[in-house]
Amino acid sequence: MRLSRRTRTTQWGTYSGSLMLYRQVTAPSAHDPVKVSGFMIGVCIAVAALGVLILVMSGSMMLQGEFSASGTGRSRWMTPPIAFLLGLGLALSPIGIVWQERHFGRVRDRSDETWRSVLSLAPDHVFFHEGPAEGFYLWRQVTPELWASEPREVAAVVGHYLEHPEDRPELGTHPSVERALSLS
């Protein structure tokens, strides 16, 4: 499997009373193959085995010269040539199943880039949307360990608002964006 490069850029902005740090992530290429699950491999083996069984049984009937349906009622339309084609289709269908599973089996972001909120700072809380500390944290519970592995601009801004609670009411306004840009 080929690994594609992910580029990141960041942008500060405001949303519903919070100062938000957005990270622009260039998604992996939509053409990167996806690993097929063990369950799907099992389904493919079962379908192929059923197809080969039907193929062999109908092929042996045709080799014996039997080309018409043997049976009564509704099963008269299933002649050995039709069964042979059905078995051939089932035997070859795992190729299509694997191709479909690798290309469309999992929900993936197929766009070139997405915006994901990394951090939300409001006057009464900090919310990490991704990173080492996922979840809702009140300011009094936020410790340097929670944001130490985040980018430098996150540490500078969170550190400022931790040390200066009197500045927290400005969060979600244009001055908070200017302060975040100057600290980054």
PDB file of C-alpha atoms in Angstrom:
ATOM      1  CA  MET A   1       0.000   0.000   0.000  1.00  0.00           C
ATOM      2  CA  ARG A   2       1.369   3.349  -1.025  1.00  0.00           C
ATOM      3  CA  LEU A   3       1.506   6.043   1.640  1.00  0.00           C
ATOM      4  CA  SER A   4       0.541   9.481   0.471  1.00  0.00           C
ATOM      5  CA  ARG A   5       1.859  12.691   1.931  1.00  0.00           C
ATOM      6  CA  ARG A   6      -0.398  14.724   4.231  1.00  0.00           C
ATOM      7  CA  THR A   7       0.255  18.457   4.332  1.00  0.00           C
ATOM      8  CA  ARG A   8      -1.021  20.623   7.166  1.00  0.00           C
ATOM      9  CA  THR A   9      -1.624  24.298   7.584  1.00  0.00           C
ATOM     10  CA  THR A  10      -3.357  26.019  10.474  1.00  0.00           C
ATOM     11  CA  GLN A  11      -5.760  28.928  10.747  1.00  0.00           C
ATOM     12  CA  TRP A  12      -7.264  30.724  13.736  1.00  0.00           C
ATOM     13  CA  GLY A  13     -10.898  31.808  13.617  1.00  0.00           C
ATOM     14  CA  THR A  14     -13.979  32.329  15.760  1.00  0.00           C
ATOM     15  CA  TYR A  15     -17.157  30.299  15.962  1.00  0.00           C
ATOM     16  CA  SER A  16     -20.102  30.736  18.351  1.00  0.00           C
ATOM     17  CA  GLY A  17     -18.178  32.503  21.099  1.00  0.00           C
ATOM     18  CA  SER A  18     -15.042  30.382  20.850  1.00  0.00           C
ATOM     19  CA  LEU A  19     -11.575  30.897  19.484  1.00  0.00           C
ATOM     20  CA  MET A  20     -10.980  27.976  17.136  1.00  0.00           C
ATOM     21  CA  LEU A  21      -7.769  26.626  15.684  1.00  0.00           C
ATOM     22  CA  TYR A  22      -8.464  24.866  12.385  1.00  0.00           C
ATOM     23  CA  ARG A  23      -6.025  22.526  10.734  1.00  0.00           C
ATOM     24  CA  GLN A  24      -6.210  22.032   6.995  1.00  0.00           C
ATOM     25  CA  VAL A  25      -5.383  18.415   6.225  1.00  0.00           C
ATOM     26  CA  THR A  26      -4.708  17.191   2.724  1.00  0.00           C
ATOM     27  CA  ALA A  27      -6.396  13.821   2.652  1.00  0.00           C
ATOM     28  CA  PRO A  28      -4.786  10.652   1.298  1.00  0.00           C
ATOM     29  CA  SER A  29      -5.255   9.997  -2.377  1.00  0.00           C
ATOM     30  CA  ALA A  30      -8.596   8.454  -3.263  1.00  0.00           C
ATOM     31  CA  HIS A  31      -6.714   5.857  -5.314  1.00  0.00           C
ATOM     32  CA  ASP A  32      -4.869   4.373  -2.355  1.00  0.00           C
ATOM     33  CA  PRO A  33      -6.000   0.749  -1.959  1.00  0.00           C
ATOM     34  CA  VAL A  34      -7.856  -0.346   1.158  1.00  0.00           C
ATOM     35  CA  LYS A  35      -7.002  -3.602   2.873  1.00  0.00           C
ATOM     36  CA  VAL A  36      -9.783  -6.180   2.475  1.00  0.00           C
ATOM     37  CA  SER A  37     -11.153  -7.484   5.780  1.00  0.00           C
ATOM     38  CA  GLY A  38     -10.901 -11.106   6.835  1.00  0.00           C
ATOM     39  CA  PHE A  39     -14.687 -11.432   6.763  1.00  0.00           C
ATOM     40  CA  MET A  40     -14.817 -10.383   3.119  1.00  0.00           C
ATOM     41  CA  ILE A  41     -12.038 -12.840   2.261  1.00  0.00           C
ATOM     42  CA  GLY A  42     -14.123 -15.589   3.880  1.00  0.00           C
ATOM     43  CA  VAL A  43     -17.200 -14.549   1.876  1.00  0.00           C
ATOM     44  CA  CYS A  44     -15.141 -14.591  -1.328  1.00  0.00           C
ATOM     45  CA  ILE A  45     -13.838 -18.087  -0.619  1.00  0.00           C
ATOM     46  CA  ALA A  46     -17.349 -19.381   0.109  1.00  0.00           C
ATOM     47  CA  VAL A  47     -18.814 -17.813  -3.057  1.00  0.00           C
ATOM     48  CA  ALA A  48     -15.938 -19.102  -5.211  1.00  0.00           C
ATOM     49  CA  ALA A  49     -16.261 -22.615  -3.725  1.00  0.00           C
ATOM     50  CA  LEU A  50     -19.997 -22.661  -4.461  1.00  0.00           C
ATOM     51  CA  GLY A  51     -19.322 -21.450  -8.001  1.00  0.00           C
ATOM     52  CA  VAL A  52     -16.690 -24.133  -8.620  1.00  0.00           C
ATOM     53  CA  LEU A  53     -19.017 -26.826  -7.234  1.00  0.00           C
ATOM     54  CA  ILE A  54     -21.844 -25.767  -9.578  1.00  0.00           C
ATOM     55  CA  LEU A  55     -19.357 -25.441 -12.440  1.00  0.00           C
ATOM     56  CA  VAL A  56     -18.006 -28.975 -11.945  1.00  0.00           C
ATOM     57  CA  MET A  57     -21.432 -30.579 -11.500  1.00  0.00           C
ATOM     58  CA  SER A  58     -22.985 -28.899 -14.550  1.00  0.00           C
ATOM     59  CA  GLY A  59     -19.829 -29.494 -16.617  1.00  0.00           C
ATOM     60  CA  SER A  60     -19.882 -33.212 -15.830  1.00  0.00           C
ATOM     61  CA  MET A  61     -23.560 -33.369 -16.793  1.00  0.00           C
ATOM     62  CA  MET A  62     -22.812 -31.679 -20.116  1.00  0.00           C
ATOM     63  CA  LEU A  63     -19.888 -34.073 -20.752  1.00  0.00           C
ATOM     64  CA  GLN A  64     -22.328 -36.946 -20.327  1.00  0.00           C
ATOM     65  CA  GLY A  65     -24.520 -35.387 -23.030  1.00  0.00           C
ATOM     66  CA  GLU A  66     -27.243 -34.081 -20.761  1.00  0.00           C
ATOM     67  CA  PHE A  67     -28.234 -30.581 -21.919  1.00  0.00           C
ATOM     68  CA  SER A  68     -31.861 -30.451 -20.830  1.00  0.00           C
ATOM     69  CA  ALA A  69     -33.319 -29.972 -17.390  1.00  0.00           C
ATOM     70  CA  SER A  70     -33.972 -33.068 -15.380  1.00  0.00           C
ATOM     71  CA  GLY A  71     -36.672 -32.574 -12.832  1.00  0.00           C
ATOM     72  CA  THR A  72     -40.227 -31.479 -12.576  1.00  0.00           C
ATOM     73  CA  GLY A  73     -42.074 -28.299 -11.834  1.00  0.00           C
ATOM     74  CA  ARG A  74     -40.358 -24.967 -11.603  1.00  0.00           C
ATOM     75  CA  SER A  75     -36.783 -26.267 -11.823  1.00  0.00           C
ATOM     76  CA  ARG A  76     -37.109 -27.181 -15.522  1.00  0.00           C
ATOM     77  CA  TRP A  77     -35.529 -23.896 -16.648  1.00  0.00           C
ATOM     78  CA  MET A  78     -32.224 -24.712 -14.902  1.00  0.00           C
ATOM     79  CA  THR A  79     -30.454 -26.581 -17.660  1.00  0.00           C
ATOM     80  CA  PRO A  80     -26.807 -27.638 -17.313  1.00  0.00           C
ATOM     81  CA  PRO A  81     -25.597 -24.839 -19.657  1.00  0.00           C
ATOM     82  CA  ILE A  82     -27.411 -22.237 -17.547  1.00  0.00           C
ATOM     83  CA  ALA A  83     -26.025 -23.823 -14.362  1.00  0.00           C
ATOM     84  CA  PHE A  84     -22.550 -23.814 -15.933  1.00  0.00           C
ATOM     85  CA  LEU A  85     -22.820 -20.050 -16.627  1.00  0.00           C
ATOM     86  CA  LEU A  86     -24.145 -19.441 -13.123  1.00  0.00           C
ATOM     87  CA  GLY A  87     -21.251 -21.411 -11.630  1.00  0.00           C
ATOM     88  CA  LEU A  88     -18.750 -19.530 -13.799  1.00  0.00           C
ATOM     89  CA  GLY A  89     -20.202 -16.221 -12.632  1.00  0.00           C
ATOM     90  CA  LEU A  90     -20.030 -17.260  -8.981  1.00  0.00           C
ATOM     91  CA  ALA A  91     -16.472 -18.585  -9.359  1.00  0.00           C
ATOM     92  CA  LEU A  92     -15.282 -15.293 -10.898  1.00  0.00           C
ATOM     93  CA  SER A  93     -17.321 -12.949  -8.660  1.00  0.00           C
ATOM     94  CA  PRO A  94     -14.655 -12.723  -5.881  1.00  0.00           C
ATOM     95  CA  ILE A  95     -12.563 -10.676  -8.315  1.00  0.00           C
ATOM     96  CA  GLY A  96     -15.344  -8.085  -8.449  1.00  0.00           C
ATOM     97  CA  ILE A  97     -16.014  -8.341  -4.707  1.00  0.00           C
ATOM     98  CA  VAL A  98     -12.368  -7.655  -3.837  1.00  0.00           C
ATOM     99  CA  TRP A  99     -12.151  -4.818  -6.363  1.00  0.00           C
ATOM    100  CA  GLN A 100     -15.325  -3.216  -4.998  1.00  0.00           C
ATOM    101  CA  GLU A 101     -14.218  -3.638  -1.388  1.00  0.00           C
ATOM    102  CA  ARG A 102     -10.791  -2.121  -2.022  1.00  0.00           C
ATOM    103  CA  HIS A 103     -12.139   0.894  -3.896  1.00  0.00           C
ATOM    104  CA  PHE A 104     -15.497   1.598  -2.267  1.00  0.00           C
ATOM    105  CA  GLY A 105     -15.726  -0.664   0.777  1.00  0.00           C
ATOM    106  CA  ARG A 106     -14.911   1.859   3.457  1.00  0.00           C
ATOM    107  CA  VAL A 107     -16.134   5.363   3.836  1.00  0.00           C
ATOM    108  CA  ARG A 108     -13.153   7.573   3.150  1.00  0.00           C
ATOM    109  CA  ASP A 109     -12.772  11.236   2.544  1.00  0.00           C
ATOM    110  CA  ARG A 110     -12.116  11.375  -1.178  1.00  0.00           C
ATOM    111  CA  SER A 111     -11.727  15.128  -1.335  1.00  0.00           C
ATOM    112  CA  ASP A 112      -8.372  16.805  -1.702  1.00  0.00           C
ATOM    113  CA  GLU A 113      -8.575  18.597   1.608  1.00  0.00           C
ATOM    114  CA  THR A 114     -10.735  18.893   4.694  1.00  0.00           C
ATOM    115  CA  TRP A 115     -10.906  21.325   7.584  1.00  0.00           C
ATOM    116  CA  ARG A 116     -10.888  19.846  11.034  1.00  0.00           C
ATOM    117  CA  SER A 117     -11.171  21.825  14.206  1.00  0.00           C
ATOM    118  CA  VAL A 118      -8.211  21.034  16.410  1.00  0.00           C
ATOM    119  CA  LEU A 119      -8.899  23.221  19.392  1.00  0.00           C
ATOM    120  CA  SER A 120     -11.773  25.335  20.705  1.00  0.00           C
ATOM    121  CA  LEU A 121     -11.187  27.864  23.477  1.00  0.00           C
ATOM    122  CA  ALA A 122     -14.215  29.450  25.151  1.00  0.00           C
ATOM    123  CA  PRO A 123     -14.269  31.630  28.276  1.00  0.00           C
ATOM    124  CA  ASP A 124     -15.353  28.681  30.446  1.00  0.00           C
ATOM    125  CA  HIS A 125     -13.839  25.620  28.723  1.00  0.00           C
ATOM    126  CA  VAL A 126     -11.264  24.158  26.376  1.00  0.00           C
ATOM    127  CA  PHE A 127     -12.321  21.526  23.872  1.00  0.00           C
ATOM    128  CA  PHE A 128      -9.753  19.394  22.023  1.00  0.00           C
ATOM    129  CA  HIS A 129     -11.338  17.900  18.927  1.00  0.00           C
ATOM    130  CA  GLU A 130      -8.309  15.793  18.018  1.00  0.00           C
ATOM    131  CA  GLY A 131      -4.874  15.307  19.433  1.00  0.00           C
ATOM    132  CA  PRO A 132      -3.585  13.953  22.706  1.00  0.00           C
ATOM    133  CA  ALA A 133      -6.528  15.194  24.761  1.00  0.00           C
ATOM    134  CA  GLU A 134      -9.807  14.490  23.031  1.00  0.00           C
ATOM    135  CA  GLY A 135     -12.811  15.667  24.973  1.00  0.00           C
ATOM    136  CA  PHE A 136     -14.156  18.537  27.014  1.00  0.00           C
ATOM    137  CA  TYR A 137     -11.863  20.069  29.624  1.00  0.00           C
ATOM    138  CA  LEU A 138     -12.593  22.951  31.949  1.00  0.00           C
ATOM    139  CA  TRP A 139      -9.821  25.510  32.244  1.00  0.00           C
ATOM    140  CA  ARG A 140      -9.006  24.412  35.811  1.00  0.00           C
ATOM    141  CA  GLN A 141      -8.476  20.819  34.570  1.00  0.00           C
ATOM    142  CA  VAL A 142      -6.226  21.735  31.638  1.00  0.00           C
ATOM    143  CA  THR A 143      -2.619  20.896  32.434  1.00  0.00           C
ATOM    144  CA  PRO A 144       0.504  21.438  30.334  1.00  0.00           C
ATOM    145  CA  GLU A 145       0.645  17.667  29.690  1.00  0.00           C
ATOM    146  CA  LEU A 146      -2.681  17.844  27.803  1.00  0.00           C
ATOM    147  CA  TRP A 147      -1.391  20.263  25.180  1.00  0.00           C
ATOM    148  CA  ALA A 148       2.354  19.678  25.318  1.00  0.00           C
ATOM    149  CA  SER A 149       2.391  17.508  22.209  1.00  0.00           C
ATOM    150  CA  GLU A 150       0.223  19.919  20.220  1.00  0.00           C
ATOM    151  CA  PRO A 151       1.861  22.375  17.804  1.00  0.00           C
ATOM    152  CA  ARG A 152       3.747  25.360  19.178  1.00  0.00           C
ATOM    153  CA  GLU A 153       0.934  27.803  18.404  1.00  0.00           C
ATOM    154  CA  VAL A 154      -1.508  25.769  20.501  1.00  0.00           C
ATOM    155  CA  ALA A 155       0.824  25.678  23.482  1.00  0.00           C
ATOM    156  CA  ALA A 156       1.452  29.440  23.300  1.00  0.00           C
ATOM    157  CA  VAL A 157      -2.213  30.427  23.085  1.00  0.00           C
ATOM    158  CA  VAL A 158      -3.519  27.936  25.664  1.00  0.00           C
ATOM    159  CA  GLY A 159      -0.654  28.871  27.965  1.00  0.00           C
ATOM    160  CA  HIS A 160      -1.499  32.577  27.679  1.00  0.00           C
ATOM    161  CA  TYR A 161      -5.172  32.074  28.514  1.00  0.00           C
ATOM    162  CA  LEU A 162      -4.292  29.689  31.369  1.00  0.00           C
ATOM    163  CA  GLU A 163      -1.978  32.289  32.907  1.00  0.00           C
ATOM    164  CA  HIS A 164      -4.323  35.232  32.202  1.00  0.00           C
ATOM    165  CA  PRO A 165      -7.924  34.228  33.013  1.00  0.00           C
ATOM    166  CA  GLU A 166      -8.875  37.912  32.835  1.00  0.00           C
ATOM    167  CA  ASP A 167      -8.333  37.746  29.032  1.00  0.00           C
ATOM    168  CA  ARG A 168     -10.741  34.813  28.544  1.00  0.00           C
ATOM    169  CA  PRO A 169     -13.861  36.978  28.007  1.00  0.00           C
ATOM    170  CA  GLU A 170     -12.321  38.172  24.709  1.00  0.00           C
ATOM    171  CA  LEU A 171     -12.359  34.603  23.349  1.00  0.00           C
ATOM    172  CA  GLY A 172     -14.564  34.315  20.283  1.00  0.00           C
ATOM    173  CA  THR A 173     -13.968  37.919  19.249  1.00  0.00           C
ATOM    174  CA  HIS A 174     -11.656  39.444  16.683  1.00  0.00           C
ATOM    175  CA  PRO A 175      -9.083  40.548  19.346  1.00  0.00           C
ATOM    176  CA  SER A 176      -8.681  36.899  20.399  1.00  0.00           C
ATOM    177  CA  VAL A 177      -7.786  35.966  16.795  1.00  0.00           C
ATOM    178  CA  GLU A 178      -5.250  38.817  16.678  1.00  0.00           C
ATOM    179  CA  ARG A 179      -3.761  37.704  20.022  1.00  0.00           C
ATOM    180  CA  ALA A 180      -3.551  34.081  18.793  1.00  0.00           C
ATOM    181  CA  LEU A 181      -1.832  35.170  15.585  1.00  0.00           C
ATOM    182  CA  SER A 182       0.666  37.276  17.529  1.00  0.00           C
ATOM    183  CA  LEU A 183       1.447  34.417  19.949  1.00  0.00           C
ATOM    184  CA  SER A 184       1.808  31.821  17.203  1.00  0.00           C
TER     185      SER A 184
END
